Coordinates of C-alpha atoms and ligand atoms in Angstrom, one line a residue:
X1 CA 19.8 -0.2 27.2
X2 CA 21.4 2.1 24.6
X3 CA 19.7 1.9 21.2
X4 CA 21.2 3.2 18.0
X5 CA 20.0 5.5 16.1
X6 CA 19.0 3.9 12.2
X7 CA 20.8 5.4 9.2
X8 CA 20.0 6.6 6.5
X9 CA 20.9 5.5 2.6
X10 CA 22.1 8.1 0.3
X11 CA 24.1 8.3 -2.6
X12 CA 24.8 4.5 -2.3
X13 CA 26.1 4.6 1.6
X14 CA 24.7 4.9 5.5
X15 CA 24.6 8.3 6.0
X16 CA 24.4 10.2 9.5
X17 CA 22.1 12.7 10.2
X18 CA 20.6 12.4 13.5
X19 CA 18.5 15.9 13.6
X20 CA 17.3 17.0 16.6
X21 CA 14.7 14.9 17.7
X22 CA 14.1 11.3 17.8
X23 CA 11.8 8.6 18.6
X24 CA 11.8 5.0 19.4
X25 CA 11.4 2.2 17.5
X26 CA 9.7 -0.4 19.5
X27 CA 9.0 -3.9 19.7
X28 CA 5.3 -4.1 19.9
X29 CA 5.3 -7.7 21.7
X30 CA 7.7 -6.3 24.6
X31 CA 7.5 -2.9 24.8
X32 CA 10.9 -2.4 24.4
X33 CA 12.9 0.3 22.3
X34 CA 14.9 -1.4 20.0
X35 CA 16.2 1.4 18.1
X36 CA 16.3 5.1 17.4
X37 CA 15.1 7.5 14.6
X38 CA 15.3 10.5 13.7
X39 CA 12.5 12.8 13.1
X40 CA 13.6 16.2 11.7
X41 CA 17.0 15.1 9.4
X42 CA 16.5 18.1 6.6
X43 CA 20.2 17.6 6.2
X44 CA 19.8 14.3 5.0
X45 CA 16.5 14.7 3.4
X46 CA 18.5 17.3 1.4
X47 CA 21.3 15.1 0.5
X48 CA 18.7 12.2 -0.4
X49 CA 17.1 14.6 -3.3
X50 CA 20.6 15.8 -4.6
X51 CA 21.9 12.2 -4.7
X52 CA 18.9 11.5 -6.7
X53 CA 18.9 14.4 -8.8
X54 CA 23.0 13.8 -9.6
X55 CA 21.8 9.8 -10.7
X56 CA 19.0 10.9 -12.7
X57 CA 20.5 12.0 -15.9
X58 CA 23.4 8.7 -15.9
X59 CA 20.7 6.1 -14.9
X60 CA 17.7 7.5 -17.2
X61 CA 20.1 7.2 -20.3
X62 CA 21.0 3.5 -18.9
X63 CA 19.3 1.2 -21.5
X64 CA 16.2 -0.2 -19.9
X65 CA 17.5 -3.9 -20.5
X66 CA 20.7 -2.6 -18.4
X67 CA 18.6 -1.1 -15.4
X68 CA 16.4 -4.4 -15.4
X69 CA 19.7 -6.5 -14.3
X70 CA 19.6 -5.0 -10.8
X71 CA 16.2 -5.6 -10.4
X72 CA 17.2 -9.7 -11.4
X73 CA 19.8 -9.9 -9.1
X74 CA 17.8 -7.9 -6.4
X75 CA 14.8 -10.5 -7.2
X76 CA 17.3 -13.3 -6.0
X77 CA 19.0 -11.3 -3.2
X78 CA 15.5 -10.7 -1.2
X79 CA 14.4 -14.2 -1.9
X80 CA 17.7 -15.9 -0.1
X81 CA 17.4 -12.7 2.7
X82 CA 13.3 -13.4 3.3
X83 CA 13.7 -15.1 6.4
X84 CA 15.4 -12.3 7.7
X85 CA 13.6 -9.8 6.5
X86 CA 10.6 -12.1 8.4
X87 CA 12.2 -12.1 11.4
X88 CA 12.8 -8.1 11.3
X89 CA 9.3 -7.7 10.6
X90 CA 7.9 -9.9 13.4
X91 CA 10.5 -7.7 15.8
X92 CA 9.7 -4.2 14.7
X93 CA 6.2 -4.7 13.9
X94 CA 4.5 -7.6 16.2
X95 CA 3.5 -9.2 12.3
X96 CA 3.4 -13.6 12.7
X97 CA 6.2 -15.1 10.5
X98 CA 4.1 -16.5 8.2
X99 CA 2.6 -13.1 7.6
X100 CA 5.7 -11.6 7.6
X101 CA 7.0 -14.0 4.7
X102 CA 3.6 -13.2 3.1
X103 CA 4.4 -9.7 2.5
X104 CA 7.8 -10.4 1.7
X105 CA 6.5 -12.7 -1.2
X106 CA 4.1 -10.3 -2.7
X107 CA 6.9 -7.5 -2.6
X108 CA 9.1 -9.8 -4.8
X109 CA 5.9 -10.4 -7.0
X110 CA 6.4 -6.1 -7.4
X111 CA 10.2 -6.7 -9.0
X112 CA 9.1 -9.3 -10.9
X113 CA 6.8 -7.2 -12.5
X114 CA 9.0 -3.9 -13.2
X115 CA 11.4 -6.5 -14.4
X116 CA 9.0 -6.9 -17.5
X117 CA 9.9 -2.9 -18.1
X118 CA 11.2 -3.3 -21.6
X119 CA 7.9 -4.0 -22.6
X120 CA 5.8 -2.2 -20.3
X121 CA 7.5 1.4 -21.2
X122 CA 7.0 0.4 -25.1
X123 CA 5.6 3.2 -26.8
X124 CA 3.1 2.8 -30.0
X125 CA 3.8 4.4 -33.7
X126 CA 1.2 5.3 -36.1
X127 CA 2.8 5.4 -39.9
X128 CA 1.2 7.4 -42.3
X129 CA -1.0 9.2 -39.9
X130 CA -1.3 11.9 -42.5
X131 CA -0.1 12.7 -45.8
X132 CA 1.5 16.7 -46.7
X133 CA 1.1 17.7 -50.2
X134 CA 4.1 20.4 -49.4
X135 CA 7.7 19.6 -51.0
X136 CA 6.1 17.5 -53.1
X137 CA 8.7 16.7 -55.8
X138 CA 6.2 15.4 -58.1
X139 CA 2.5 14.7 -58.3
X140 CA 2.6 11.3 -58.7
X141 CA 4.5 10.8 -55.5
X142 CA 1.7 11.5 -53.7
X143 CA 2.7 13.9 -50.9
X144 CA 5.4 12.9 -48.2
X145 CA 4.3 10.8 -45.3
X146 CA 3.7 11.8 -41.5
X147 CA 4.2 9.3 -39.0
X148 CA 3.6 9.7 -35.9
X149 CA 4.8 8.2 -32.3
X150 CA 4.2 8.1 -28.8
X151 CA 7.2 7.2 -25.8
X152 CA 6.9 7.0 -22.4
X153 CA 9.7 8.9 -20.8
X154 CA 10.5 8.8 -17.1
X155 CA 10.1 11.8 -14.5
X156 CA 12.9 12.6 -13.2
X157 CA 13.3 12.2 -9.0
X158 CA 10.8 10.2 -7.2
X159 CA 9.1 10.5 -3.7
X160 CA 7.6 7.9 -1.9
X161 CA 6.2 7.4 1.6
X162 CA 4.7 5.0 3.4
X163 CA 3.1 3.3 5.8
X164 CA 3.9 1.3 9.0
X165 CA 1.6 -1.6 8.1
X166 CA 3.7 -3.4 5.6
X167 CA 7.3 -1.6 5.8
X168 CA 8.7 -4.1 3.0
X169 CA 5.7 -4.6 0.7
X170 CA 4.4 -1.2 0.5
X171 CA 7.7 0.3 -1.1
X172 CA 8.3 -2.1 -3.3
X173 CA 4.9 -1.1 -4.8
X174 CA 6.5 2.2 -6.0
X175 CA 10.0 2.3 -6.3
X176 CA 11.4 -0.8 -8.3
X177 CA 8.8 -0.1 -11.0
X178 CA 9.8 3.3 -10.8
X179 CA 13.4 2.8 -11.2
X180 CA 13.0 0.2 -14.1
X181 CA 11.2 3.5 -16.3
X182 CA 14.4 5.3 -15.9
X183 CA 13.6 7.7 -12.8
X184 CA 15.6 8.0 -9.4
X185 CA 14.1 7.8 -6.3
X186 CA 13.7 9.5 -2.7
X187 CA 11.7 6.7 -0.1
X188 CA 10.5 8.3 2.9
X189 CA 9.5 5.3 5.5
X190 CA 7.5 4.7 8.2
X191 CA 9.4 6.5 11.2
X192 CA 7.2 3.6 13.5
X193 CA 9.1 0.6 12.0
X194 CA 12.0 1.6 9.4
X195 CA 14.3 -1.3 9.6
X196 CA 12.9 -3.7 7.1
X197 CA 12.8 -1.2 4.4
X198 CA 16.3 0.2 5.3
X199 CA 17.6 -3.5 5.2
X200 CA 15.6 -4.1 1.8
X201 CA 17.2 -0.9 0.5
X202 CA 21.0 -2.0 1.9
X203 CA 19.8 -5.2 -0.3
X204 CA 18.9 -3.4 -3.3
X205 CA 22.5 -2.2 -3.2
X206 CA 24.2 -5.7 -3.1
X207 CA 22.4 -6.5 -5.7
X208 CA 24.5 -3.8 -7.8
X209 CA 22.1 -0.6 -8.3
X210 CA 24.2 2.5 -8.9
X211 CA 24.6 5.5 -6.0
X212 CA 21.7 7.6 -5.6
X213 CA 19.5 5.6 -8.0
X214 CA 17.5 4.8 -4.9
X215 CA 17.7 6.6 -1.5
X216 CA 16.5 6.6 1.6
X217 CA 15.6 9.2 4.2
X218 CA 14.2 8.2 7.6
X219 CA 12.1 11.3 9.2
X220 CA 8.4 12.2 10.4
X221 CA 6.1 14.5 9.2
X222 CA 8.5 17.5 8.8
X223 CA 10.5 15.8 6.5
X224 CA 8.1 14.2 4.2
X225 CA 7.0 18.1 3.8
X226 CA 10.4 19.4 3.4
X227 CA 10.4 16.2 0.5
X228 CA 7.4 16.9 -0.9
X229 CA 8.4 21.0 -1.2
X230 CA 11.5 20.5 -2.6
X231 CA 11.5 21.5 -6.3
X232 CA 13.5 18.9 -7.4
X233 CA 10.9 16.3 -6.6
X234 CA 8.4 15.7 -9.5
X235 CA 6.3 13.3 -8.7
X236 CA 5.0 11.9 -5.3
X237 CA 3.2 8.5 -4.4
X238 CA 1.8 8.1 -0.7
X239 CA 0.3 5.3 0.8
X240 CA -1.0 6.3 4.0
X241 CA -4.0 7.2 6.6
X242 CA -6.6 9.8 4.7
X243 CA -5.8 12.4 6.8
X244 CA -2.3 12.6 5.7
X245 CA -2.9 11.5 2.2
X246 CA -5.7 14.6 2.0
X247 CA -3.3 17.5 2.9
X248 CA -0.2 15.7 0.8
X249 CA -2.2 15.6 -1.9
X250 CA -2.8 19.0 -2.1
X251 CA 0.5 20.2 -1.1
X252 CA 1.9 18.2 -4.1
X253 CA -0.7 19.1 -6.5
X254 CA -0.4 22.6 -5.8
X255 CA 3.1 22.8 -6.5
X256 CA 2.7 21.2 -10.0
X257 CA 3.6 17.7 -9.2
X258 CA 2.5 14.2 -10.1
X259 CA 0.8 12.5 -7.0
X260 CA -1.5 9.5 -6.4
X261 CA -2.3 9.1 -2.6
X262 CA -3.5 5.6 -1.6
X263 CA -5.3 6.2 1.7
X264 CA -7.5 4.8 4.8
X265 CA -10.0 2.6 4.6
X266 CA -13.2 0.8 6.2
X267 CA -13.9 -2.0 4.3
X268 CA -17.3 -4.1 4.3
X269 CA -18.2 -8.0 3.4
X270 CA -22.0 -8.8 2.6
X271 CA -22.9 -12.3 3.5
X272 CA -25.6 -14.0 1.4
X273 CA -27.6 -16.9 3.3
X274 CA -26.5 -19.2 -0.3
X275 CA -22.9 -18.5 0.6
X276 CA -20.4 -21.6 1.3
X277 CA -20.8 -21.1 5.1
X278 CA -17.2 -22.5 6.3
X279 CA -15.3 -20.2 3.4
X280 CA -17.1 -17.1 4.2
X281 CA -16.9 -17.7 8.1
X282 CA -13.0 -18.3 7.3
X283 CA -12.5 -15.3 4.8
X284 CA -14.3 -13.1 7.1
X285 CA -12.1 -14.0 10.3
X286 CA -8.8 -13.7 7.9
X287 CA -9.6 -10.5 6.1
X288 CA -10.7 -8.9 9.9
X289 CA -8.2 -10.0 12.1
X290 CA -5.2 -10.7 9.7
X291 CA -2.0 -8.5 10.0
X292 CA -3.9 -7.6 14.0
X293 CA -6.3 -5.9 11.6
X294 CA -3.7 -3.4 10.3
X295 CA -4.6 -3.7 7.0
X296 CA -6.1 -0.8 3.9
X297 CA -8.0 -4.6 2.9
X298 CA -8.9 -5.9 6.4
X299 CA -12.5 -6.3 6.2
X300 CA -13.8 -4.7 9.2
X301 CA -17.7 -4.5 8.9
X302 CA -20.0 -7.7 7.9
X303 CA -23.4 -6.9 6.1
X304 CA -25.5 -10.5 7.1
X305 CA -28.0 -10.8 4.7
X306 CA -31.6 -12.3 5.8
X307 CA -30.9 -15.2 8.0
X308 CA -27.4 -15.6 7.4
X309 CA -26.7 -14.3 10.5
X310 CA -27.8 -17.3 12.4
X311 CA -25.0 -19.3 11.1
X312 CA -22.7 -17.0 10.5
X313 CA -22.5 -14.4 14.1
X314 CA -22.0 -18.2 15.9
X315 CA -19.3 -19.3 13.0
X316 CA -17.5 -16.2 13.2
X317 CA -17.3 -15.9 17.0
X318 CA -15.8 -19.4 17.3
X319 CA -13.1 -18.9 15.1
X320 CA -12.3 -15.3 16.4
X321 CA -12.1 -17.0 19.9
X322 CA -10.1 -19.8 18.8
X323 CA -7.3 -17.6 17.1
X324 CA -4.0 -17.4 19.2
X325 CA -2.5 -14.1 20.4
X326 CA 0.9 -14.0 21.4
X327 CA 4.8 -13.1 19.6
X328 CA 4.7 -13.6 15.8
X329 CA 7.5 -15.8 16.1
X330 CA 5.9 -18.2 18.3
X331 CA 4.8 -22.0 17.5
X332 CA 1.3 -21.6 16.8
X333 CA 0.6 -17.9 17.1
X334 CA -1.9 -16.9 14.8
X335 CA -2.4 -13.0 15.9
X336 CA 0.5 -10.6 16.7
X337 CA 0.2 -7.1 18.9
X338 CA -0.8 -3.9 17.8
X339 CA 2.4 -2.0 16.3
X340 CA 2.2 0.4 18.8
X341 CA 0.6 1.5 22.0
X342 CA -1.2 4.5 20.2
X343 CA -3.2 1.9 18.0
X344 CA -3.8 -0.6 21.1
X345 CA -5.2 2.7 23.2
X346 CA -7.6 3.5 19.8
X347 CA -8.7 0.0 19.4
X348 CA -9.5 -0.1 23.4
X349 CA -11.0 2.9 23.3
X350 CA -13.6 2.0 19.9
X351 CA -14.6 -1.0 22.1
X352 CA -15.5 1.3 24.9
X353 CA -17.7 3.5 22.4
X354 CA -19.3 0.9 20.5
X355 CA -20.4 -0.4 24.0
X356 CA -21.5 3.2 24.7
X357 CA -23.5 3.3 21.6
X358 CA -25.4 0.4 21.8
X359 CA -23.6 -2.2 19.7
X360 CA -23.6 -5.7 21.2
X361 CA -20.4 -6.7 22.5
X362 CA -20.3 -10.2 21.6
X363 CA -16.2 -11.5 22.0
X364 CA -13.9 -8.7 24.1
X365 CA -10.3 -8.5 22.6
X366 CA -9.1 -7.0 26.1
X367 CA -10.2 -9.8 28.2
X368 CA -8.5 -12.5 25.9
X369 CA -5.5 -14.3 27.3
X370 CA -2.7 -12.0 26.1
X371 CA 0.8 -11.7 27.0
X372 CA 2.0 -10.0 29.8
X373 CA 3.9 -7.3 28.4
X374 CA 3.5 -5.1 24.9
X375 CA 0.5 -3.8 22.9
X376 CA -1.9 -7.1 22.8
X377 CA -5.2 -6.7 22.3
X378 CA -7.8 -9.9 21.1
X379 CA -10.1 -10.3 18.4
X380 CA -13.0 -8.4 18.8
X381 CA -17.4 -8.9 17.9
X382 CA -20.0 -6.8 17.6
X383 CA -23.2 -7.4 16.3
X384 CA -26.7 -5.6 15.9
X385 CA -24.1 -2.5 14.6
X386 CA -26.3 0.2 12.3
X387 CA -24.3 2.4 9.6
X388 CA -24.5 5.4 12.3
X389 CA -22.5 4.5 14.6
X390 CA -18.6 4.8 14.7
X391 CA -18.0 1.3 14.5
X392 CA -19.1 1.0 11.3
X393 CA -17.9 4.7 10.4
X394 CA -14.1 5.0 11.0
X395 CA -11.5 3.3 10.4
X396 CA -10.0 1.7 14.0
X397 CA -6.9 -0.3 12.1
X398 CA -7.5 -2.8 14.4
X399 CA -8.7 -6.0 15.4
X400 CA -12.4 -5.3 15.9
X401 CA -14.8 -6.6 14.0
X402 CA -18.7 -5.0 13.8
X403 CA -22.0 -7.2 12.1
X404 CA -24.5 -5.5 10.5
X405 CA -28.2 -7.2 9.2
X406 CA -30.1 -6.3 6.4
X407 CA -33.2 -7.2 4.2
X408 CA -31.9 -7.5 1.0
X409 CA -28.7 -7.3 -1.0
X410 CA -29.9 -3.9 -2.7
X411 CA -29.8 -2.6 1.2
X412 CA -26.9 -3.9 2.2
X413 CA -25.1 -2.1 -1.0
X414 CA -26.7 0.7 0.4
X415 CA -25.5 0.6 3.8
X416 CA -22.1 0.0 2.5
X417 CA -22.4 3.2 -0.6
X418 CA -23.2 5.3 2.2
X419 CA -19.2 5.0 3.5
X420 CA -16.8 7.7 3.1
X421 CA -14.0 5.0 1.7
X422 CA -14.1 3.1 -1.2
X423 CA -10.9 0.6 -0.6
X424 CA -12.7 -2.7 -0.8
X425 CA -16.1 -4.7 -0.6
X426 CA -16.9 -8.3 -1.0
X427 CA -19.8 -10.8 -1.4
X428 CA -19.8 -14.2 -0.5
X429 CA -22.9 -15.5 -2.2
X430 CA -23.4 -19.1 -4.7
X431 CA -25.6 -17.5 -7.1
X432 CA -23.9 -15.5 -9.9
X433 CA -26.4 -13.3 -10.4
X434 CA -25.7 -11.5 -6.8
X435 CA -22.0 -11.3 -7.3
X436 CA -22.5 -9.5 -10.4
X437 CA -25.4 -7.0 -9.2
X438 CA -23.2 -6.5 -6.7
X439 CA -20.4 -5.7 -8.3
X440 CA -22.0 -3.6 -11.0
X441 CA -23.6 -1.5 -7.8
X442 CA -20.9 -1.6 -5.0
X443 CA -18.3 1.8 -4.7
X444 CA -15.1 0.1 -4.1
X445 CA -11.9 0.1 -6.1
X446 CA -11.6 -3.3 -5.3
X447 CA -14.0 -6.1 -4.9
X448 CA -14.2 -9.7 -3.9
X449 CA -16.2 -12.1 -5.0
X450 CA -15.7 -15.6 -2.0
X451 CA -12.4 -13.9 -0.9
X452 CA -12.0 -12.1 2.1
X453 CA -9.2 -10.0 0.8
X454 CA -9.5 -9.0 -2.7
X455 CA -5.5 -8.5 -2.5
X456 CA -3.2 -6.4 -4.9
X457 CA -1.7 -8.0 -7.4
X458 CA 1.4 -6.5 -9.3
X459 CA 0.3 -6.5 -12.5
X460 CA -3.0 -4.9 -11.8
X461 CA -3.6 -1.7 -10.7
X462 CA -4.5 -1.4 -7.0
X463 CA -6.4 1.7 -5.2
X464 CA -9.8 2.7 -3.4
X465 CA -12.2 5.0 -4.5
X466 CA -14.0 7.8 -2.7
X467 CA -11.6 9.1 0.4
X468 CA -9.4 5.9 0.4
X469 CA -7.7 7.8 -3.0
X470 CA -6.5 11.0 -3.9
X471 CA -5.3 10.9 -7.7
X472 CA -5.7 9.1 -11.0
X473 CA -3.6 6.7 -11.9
X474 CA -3.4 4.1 -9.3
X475 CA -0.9 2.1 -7.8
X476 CA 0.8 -1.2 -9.6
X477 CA 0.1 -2.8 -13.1
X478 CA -0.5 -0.8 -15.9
X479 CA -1.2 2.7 -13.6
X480 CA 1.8 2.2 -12.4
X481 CA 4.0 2.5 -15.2
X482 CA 1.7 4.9 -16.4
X483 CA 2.5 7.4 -13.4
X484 CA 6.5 7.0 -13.4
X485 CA 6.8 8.1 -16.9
X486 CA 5.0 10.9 -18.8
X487 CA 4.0 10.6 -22.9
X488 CA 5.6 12.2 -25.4
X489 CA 4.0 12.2 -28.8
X490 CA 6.8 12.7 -32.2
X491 CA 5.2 13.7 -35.2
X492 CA 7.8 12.8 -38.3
X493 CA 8.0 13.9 -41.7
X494 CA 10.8 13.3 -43.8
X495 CA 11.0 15.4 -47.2
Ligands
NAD1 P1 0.1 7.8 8.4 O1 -0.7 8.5 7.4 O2 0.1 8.2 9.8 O3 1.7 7.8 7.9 C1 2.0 7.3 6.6 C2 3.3 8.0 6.2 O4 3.0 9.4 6.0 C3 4.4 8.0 7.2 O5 5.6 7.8 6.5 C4 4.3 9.3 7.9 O6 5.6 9.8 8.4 C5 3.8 10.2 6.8 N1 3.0 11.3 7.2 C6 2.0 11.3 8.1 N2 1.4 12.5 8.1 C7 1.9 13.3 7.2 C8 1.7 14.6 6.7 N3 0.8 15.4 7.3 N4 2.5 15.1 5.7 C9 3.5 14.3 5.2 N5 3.7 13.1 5.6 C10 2.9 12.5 6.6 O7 -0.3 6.2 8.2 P2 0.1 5.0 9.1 O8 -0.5 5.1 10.5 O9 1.6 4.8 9.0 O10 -0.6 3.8 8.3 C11 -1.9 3.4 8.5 C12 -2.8 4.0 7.4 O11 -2.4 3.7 6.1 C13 -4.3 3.4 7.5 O12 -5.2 4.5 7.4 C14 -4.4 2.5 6.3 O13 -5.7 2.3 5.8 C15 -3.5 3.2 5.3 N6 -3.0 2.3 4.3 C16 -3.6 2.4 3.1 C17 -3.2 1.6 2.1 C18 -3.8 1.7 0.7 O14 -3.2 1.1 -0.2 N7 -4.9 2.4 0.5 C19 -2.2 0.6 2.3 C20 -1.6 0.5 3.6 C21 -2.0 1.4 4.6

């Protein structure tokens, strides 16, 4: 079967730029190609930056009540198009529906949000900061008065890229807020599963937005650099794996421009034996095997603390078990495929070393009843993990879930502060005065308190600490209008 290759969106239109090499787009529950992208389209990656760079001065003198109307209309346009968008997602990357629609919902929550601009961007006046005695006309006047302002102007063009995991949420994190601030934008997508955020941007311009307010370039790793190089770029946001989000942080920092990197991720749950047994057994199994464990937030290690684990390693395993594998779209399918056959072969491979070192295997995602064909793997237990071992180390992005005991709270913070991330930790506990030790001691950008997912939110600022972030100002709420506009401070004096 012939597939076509996915256009690009510049400058308000599909634009053709095949390159010279391309890759398949797959769906993950059949194994079939069901598109074609390009990897190496500089032509077009060019084209995306001048479009933007043409917009910019037009679109950042558009009154910010003006550039807020698209967002409206957009708003509406996703919300009649969110079952397809759904359905796109389940085809291109193995998600369920109702996950799909999930992430569609919370993207919406990200336009709502920058559609509150006019107020967000406001900038703050100090009068009579200071009085000058110069040019006074007479004494008794006083000395002339000094006020003094600060506005929050935007950037200029935008970059972002992303990741496969959640192709229509994780845009809409950057580029509608960065739009409403006055800036243009470049969107670099996942080259594993680009057609949701194509469609979303093909949306985006039903809904009215001007030509080359926001573009989009499809490409790999050569042309996010080639993105990230190009001059007329001034800031950069990535959300991404911490290998990648290292090196483009850097690379953007070095050449003078604004970047915040959200990155990977090995997030841990402590279990308290006072804890609500059937909400953290069912927060636990969500947050681990949610999304086929492809999330920054899946909670991937469980810290059972004194004799928790009795209930909880038998809880646990019986839900895990009962959850149903097979094509997101399916009647009663609770857990969709791997994305791709690279991530199926990593998580396969993490069960066969956490066997090798000593972990017990308690529930094997490869001998579940899966479908025949595509990248299906089960839920996955260990138990009796320590901090050593890889399991509880690196990030698998997966659907593999690894128990760990301790004593006491205070060591099961410590087992978890020893991790190179920082995304996310959470306690399930009754007793207020462990959620809040914990929380005071934990190193986690984000932390739960009874939830498995302690999820972003648009108006609050979302982002890990340690290696899960590279940058200041994070992602969404306040940090996020914060890094699409810069401050300029007007001193006044009128003699
Ligand atoms: P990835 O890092 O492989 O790719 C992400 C994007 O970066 C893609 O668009 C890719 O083309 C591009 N890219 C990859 N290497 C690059 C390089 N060296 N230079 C420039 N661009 C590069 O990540 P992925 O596999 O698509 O996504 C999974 C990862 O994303 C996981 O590690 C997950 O934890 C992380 N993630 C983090 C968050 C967060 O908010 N912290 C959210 C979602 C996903």
């Amino acid at each position: 079967m012939t597939t076509a290759t996915v256009a690009h969106f510049i400058d308000g239109a599909h634009f053709t730029d095949a390159g010279s090499t391309q890759r398949n787009v797959m769906n993950p529950a059949t194994g079939e190609a069901i598109a074609r992208v390009s990897m190496d389209a500089l032509v077009a990656a060019d084209a995306g930056v001048a479009a933007a760079a043409r917009a910019f001065p037009g679109w950042s003198e558009t009154p910010v009540g003006d550039r807020i109307q698209h967002l409206f209309r957009f708003k509406t346009i996703l919300e009649s198009n969110a079952k397809d968008l759904a359905a796109i997602l389940v085809r291109e990357h193995g998600k369920t529906t109702a996950e799909a629609l999930g992430s569609v919902r919370r993207g919406i929550d990200c336009i709502e949000h920058a559609c509150a601009a006019p107020v967000l961007m406001m900038g703050r006046t100090l009068p009579q900061i200071a009085v000058s005695s110069s040019f006074c006309r007479t004494k008794e006047e006083g000395g002339v008065g000094i006020d003094s302002t600060v506005d929050r102007l935007p950037l200029g063009v935008c970059l972002g890229i992303t990741p496969f995991n959640f192709p229509v949420m994780v845009p809409l994190w950057m580029w509608p807020m960065a739009v409403a601030c006055g800036n243009t934008f470049v969107l670099k997508p996942s080259e594993k599963d680009p057609l949701s955020t194509v469609r979303v941007v093909e949306l985006a311009h039903e809904a009215g937005f001007p030509k080359g307010v926001i573009n989009l370039v499809n490409g790999g790793v050569e042309v996010a650099s080639a993105l990230i190089r190009d001059p007329r770029v001034a800031a950069v946001s990535f959300v991404g794996s911490t290998r990648a989000g290292e090196a483009i942080y850097s690379a953007a920092a070095a050449a003078g421009k604004r970047v915040q990197c959200m990155s990977g991720a090995k997030n841990h749950s402590v279990v308290m034996p006072d804890a609500l047994r059937a909400a953290a057994i069912d927060g636990i199994v969500g947050s681990a095997f949610g999304n086929s464990g492809q999330r920054c937030l899946a909670g991937s290690v469980v810290v059972c603390v004194g004799d928790s684990a009795e209930w909880l390693v038998p809880g646990v395993v019986a839900a895990a078990r009962a959850i149903r594998v097979g094509v997101g779209d399916e009647a009663g399918c609770s857990m969709g495929p791997m994305q791709d056959d690279e991530g199926l072969a990593r998580v396969r491979s993490s069960i066969e070393s956490g066997r090798a070192e000593g972990a017990e295997l308690l529930l094997d995602g490869r001998a579940a009843t899966l479908p025949r064909s595509g990248y299906f793997v089960g839920p996955t237990v260990f138990d009796h993990v320590t901090p050593e071992m890889s399991l509880a180390r690196h990030e698998i992005f997966g659907p593999v879930l690894s128990i760990m005991r301790a004593n006491t709270l205070d060591e099961a913070t410590a087992m978890i502060n020893q991790s190179e991330y920082g995304n996310m930790a959470v306690i399930f506990t009754d007793s207020g005065h462990s959620a809040r030790r914990f929380e005071r001691a934990v190193q986690a950008g984000m932390v739960g308190v009874n939830v498995g997912v302690p999820a972003p939110m648009a108006a609050f600022p979302f982002a890990g600490w340690k290696r899960s972030f590279f940058g200041d100002l994070h992602t969404n709420g306040e940090d996020g209008v914060r890094f699409f506009t810069k401050a300029r401070v007007t001193v006044r004096r009128w003699i």
